[in-house]
Coordinates of N, CA and C in Angstrom, one line a residue:
M34 N 74.4 64.9 120.1 CA 75.5 65.5 119.4 C 75.7 64.8 118.1
H35 N 76.1 65.6 117.1 CA 76.3 65.1 115.7 C 77.7 64.6 115.6
D36 N 77.8 63.4 115.0 CA 79.1 62.9 114.7 C 79.6 63.4 113.4
I37 N 80.8 63.8 113.4 CA 81.4 64.3 112.1 C 82.2 63.1 111.5
I38 N 81.9 62.8 110.3 CA 82.6 61.7 109.6 C 83.6 62.3 108.7
V39 N 84.9 61.9 108.9 CA 86.0 62.4 108.2 C 86.6 61.3 107.3
N40 N 86.8 61.6 106.1 CA 87.4 60.6 105.2 C 88.8 60.3 105.7
P41 N 89.1 59.0 105.9 CA 90.5 58.6 106.5 C 91.6 59.2 105.6
F42 N 91.4 59.2 104.3 CA 92.5 59.7 103.4 C 92.8 61.2 103.7
I43 N 91.7 62.0 103.9 CA 91.9 63.4 104.1 C 92.5 63.6 105.5
Q44 N 92.2 62.8 106.5 CA 92.8 62.9 107.8 C 94.3 62.6 107.7
Q45 N 94.7 61.5 107.1 CA 96.1 61.1 107.0 C 96.8 62.1 106.1
F46 N 96.2 62.6 105.0 CA 96.9 63.5 104.2 C 97.2 64.8 104.9
S47 N 96.2 65.2 105.8 CA 96.4 66.4 106.6 C 97.6 66.3 107.6
V48 N 97.7 65.1 108.2 CA 98.8 64.9 109.1 C 100.1 64.9 108.3
F49 N 100.1 64.3 107.1 CA 101.3 64.3 106.3 C 101.7 65.7 106.0
L50 N 100.8 66.6 105.6 CA 101.1 68.0 105.3 C 101.7 68.7 106.5
L51 N 101.0 68.5 107.6 CA 101.5 69.2 108.8 C 102.9 68.7 109.2
A52 N 103.2 67.4 109.0 CA 104.6 66.9 109.2 C 105.6 67.5 108.3
I53 N 105.2 67.8 107.1 CA 106.1 68.4 106.1 C 106.5 69.8 106.6
F54 N 105.5 70.6 106.9 CA 105.7 72.0 107.4 C 106.5 72.0 108.7
I55 N 106.1 71.2 109.6 CA 106.8 71.2 110.9 C 108.3 70.8 110.7
G56 N 108.5 69.7 109.9 CA 109.8 69.3 109.7 C 110.7 70.3 109.0
Y57 N 110.1 71.0 108.0 CA 110.8 72.0 107.3 C 111.3 73.1 108.2
Y58 N 110.4 73.6 109.1 CA 110.8 74.7 110.0 C 111.7 74.3 111.1
V59 N 111.6 73.0 111.5 CA 112.5 72.6 112.6 C 113.9 72.4 112.0
V60 N 114.0 71.8 110.8 CA 115.4 71.6 110.3 C 116.1 72.9 109.9
W61 N 115.3 73.8 109.3 CA 116.0 75.0 108.8 C 116.3 76.0 110.0
S62 N 115.7 75.8 111.2 CA 116.0 76.7 112.3 C 117.1 76.1 113.2
V63 N 117.7 75.0 112.8 CA 118.7 74.3 113.6 C 120.1 75.0 113.3
T64 N 120.8 75.3 114.4 CA 122.2 75.9 114.2 C 123.1 74.8 113.6
P65 N 124.1 75.2 112.9 CA 125.1 74.2 112.4 C 125.7 73.3 113.4
A66 N 125.9 73.8 114.6 CA 126.5 72.9 115.6 C 125.6 71.7 116.0
L67 N 124.3 71.9 115.9 CA 123.4 70.8 116.2 C 123.0 70.0 115.0
H68 N 123.5 70.2 113.9 CA 123.1 69.5 112.7 C 123.5 68.0 112.8
T69 N 124.7 67.8 113.2 CA 125.2 66.4 113.3 C 124.3 65.5 114.2
P70 N 124.1 66.0 115.5 CA 123.2 65.2 116.3 C 121.8 65.0 115.7
L71 N 121.3 66.0 115.0 CA 120.0 65.9 114.4 C 120.0 64.8 113.3
M72 N 121.1 64.7 112.6 CA 121.2 63.7 111.6 C 121.2 62.3 112.2
S73 N 121.9 62.2 113.3 CA 121.9 60.9 114.0 C 120.5 60.5 114.5
V74 N 119.7 61.4 115.0 CA 118.4 61.1 115.4 C 117.5 60.7 114.3
T75 N 117.7 61.4 113.1 CA 116.9 61.1 111.9 C 117.3 59.7 111.5
N76 N 118.5 59.3 111.6 CA 118.9 57.9 111.2 C 118.2 56.9 112.2
A77 N 118.1 57.2 113.4 CA 117.4 56.3 114.4 C 115.9 56.2 114.0
I78 N 115.3 57.3 113.6 CA 113.9 57.2 113.2 C 113.7 56.4 112.0
S79 N 114.7 56.4 111.1 CA 114.6 55.6 109.9 C 114.6 54.1 110.2
S80 N 115.4 53.8 111.3 CA 115.4 52.3 111.7 C 114.0 51.9 112.2
V81 N 113.3 52.8 112.8 CA 111.9 52.5 113.2 C 111.0 52.3 112.0
I82 N 111.3 53.1 111.0 CA 110.5 53.0 109.7 C 110.7 51.6 109.1
I83 N 111.9 51.1 109.2 CA 112.2 49.8 108.6 C 111.4 48.7 109.3
V84 N 111.2 48.8 110.6 CA 110.4 47.8 111.4 C 109.0 47.8 110.9
G85 N 108.4 49.0 110.7 CA 107.0 49.1 110.1 C 107.0 48.6 108.7
A86 N 108.0 48.9 107.9 CA 108.0 48.4 106.5 C 108.1 46.9 106.5
L87 N 108.9 46.3 107.4 CA 109.0 44.8 107.4 C 107.6 44.2 107.8
I88 N 106.9 44.9 108.7 CA 105.5 44.4 109.0 C 104.6 44.5 107.8
A89 N 104.7 45.6 107.1 CA 103.9 45.8 105.9 C 104.2 44.8 104.8
A90 N 105.5 44.5 104.7 CA 105.9 43.6 103.6 C 105.8 42.1 103.9
G91 N 105.5 41.8 105.2 CA 105.5 40.5 105.7 C 104.4 39.5 105.2
P92 N 103.1 40.0 105.0 CA 102.0 39.1 104.7 C 102.3 38.3 103.5
E93 N 101.8 37.1 103.5 CA 101.9 36.2 102.3 C 101.1 36.7 101.1
G94 N 101.6 36.4 99.9 CA 100.9 36.8 98.7 C 101.4 38.2 98.3
M95 N 101.0 38.5 97.1 CA 101.4 39.8 96.5 C 100.3 40.8 96.6
S96 N 100.6 41.9 97.3 CA 99.6 42.9 97.4 C 100.3 44.3 97.4
M97 N 99.5 45.3 97.3 CA 100.0 46.7 97.3 C 100.8 47.0 98.5
S98 N 100.3 46.6 99.7 CA 101.1 46.9 100.9 C 102.4 46.2 100.9
K99 N 102.5 45.0 100.4 CA 103.8 44.3 100.3 C 104.8 45.0 99.4
I100 N 104.3 45.5 98.3 CA 105.1 46.2 97.3 C 105.6 47.5 98.0
L101 N 104.7 48.3 98.6 CA 105.1 49.5 99.2 C 106.0 49.3 100.4
G102 N 105.8 48.2 101.1 CA 106.6 47.9 102.3 C 108.0 47.5 101.8
A103 N 108.2 46.8 100.7 CA 109.5 46.5 100.1 C 110.2 47.8 99.7
I104 N 109.5 48.7 99.0 CA 110.0 50.0 98.6 C 110.5 50.8 99.8
A105 N 109.7 50.8 100.9 CA 110.0 51.5 102.1 C 111.2 51.0 102.8
I106 N 111.4 49.6 102.7 CA 112.6 49.0 103.3 C 113.8 49.5 102.5
G107 N 113.8 49.5 101.2 CA 114.9 50.0 100.4 C 115.3 51.4 100.7
L108 N 114.2 52.3 100.6 CA 114.5 53.7 100.8 C 115.0 54.0 102.2
A109 N 114.4 53.4 103.3 CA 114.9 53.6 104.6 C 116.3 53.1 104.8
A110 N 116.6 52.0 104.2 CA 118.0 51.5 104.3 C 119.0 52.4 103.7
V111 N 118.7 53.0 102.5 CA 119.6 54.0 101.9 C 119.7 55.2 102.8
N112 N 118.6 55.6 103.4 CA 118.6 56.8 104.3 C 119.5 56.5 105.5
I113 N 119.4 55.3 106.1 CA 120.1 55.0 107.3 C 121.6 55.0 107.0
F114 N 122.0 54.2 106.0 CA 123.4 54.0 105.7 C 124.0 55.3 105.2
G115 N 123.3 56.0 104.3 CA 123.8 57.3 103.8 C 123.9 58.3 104.9
G116 N 122.9 58.3 105.8 CA 123.0 59.3 106.9 C 124.1 59.1 107.9
F117 N 124.4 57.8 108.1 CA 125.6 57.5 109.0 C 126.9 57.9 108.3
A118 N 126.9 57.7 107.0 CA 128.1 58.1 106.3 C 128.3 59.6 106.3
V119 N 127.3 60.3 106.1 CA 127.3 61.8 106.2 C 127.7 62.2 107.6
T120 N 127.1 61.6 108.6 CA 127.4 62.0 110.0 C 128.9 61.7 110.3
A121 N 129.4 60.6 109.9 CA 130.8 60.2 110.1 C 131.7 61.2 109.4
R122 N 131.4 61.6 108.2 CA 132.2 62.6 107.5 C 132.2 63.9 108.2
M123 N 131.0 64.3 108.6 CA 130.9 65.6 109.3 C 131.7 65.6 110.6
L124 N 131.6 64.5 111.4 CA 132.4 64.4 112.6 C 133.9 64.4 112.4
S125 N 134.3 63.8 111.3 CA 135.7 63.8 111.0 C 136.2 65.2 110.7
M126 N 135.4 66.1 110.2 CA 135.8 67.5 110.0 C 136.1 68.2 111.3
Y127 N 135.6 67.8 112.4 CA 135.9 68.5 113.7 C 137.1 67.9 114.4
K128 N 137.7 66.8 113.9 CA 138.9 66.2 114.5 C 140.1 67.1 114.1
K129 N 141.0 67.2 115.1 CA 142.2 68.0 114.8 C 143.1 67.2 114.0
K130 N 143.7 67.8 113.0 CA 144.7 67.2 112.1 C 146.1 67.2 112.8
K131 N 146.8 66.1 112.6 CA 148.1 65.9 113.2 C 149.2 66.4 112.3

């Protein structure tokens, strides 16, 4: 049997593109009532991203993975805190006013 050698960049880029399209269609097909729980799940996923970014930023010395890991930590932190703020604001809209 012949082995097919695939460039790792092409493989990872293909997965990235598939994730973009799947994410787009999943988010736009969600009803408004499910939007708030979906935002909460997205925030939970971002916390997992921070763990991976900490691992990437952890090695000693300055390297590209350390720089990208630090950027990922910052962006995921903004996403987590901003997402929770948006979720709290959306949930407050459903509370009855006195």
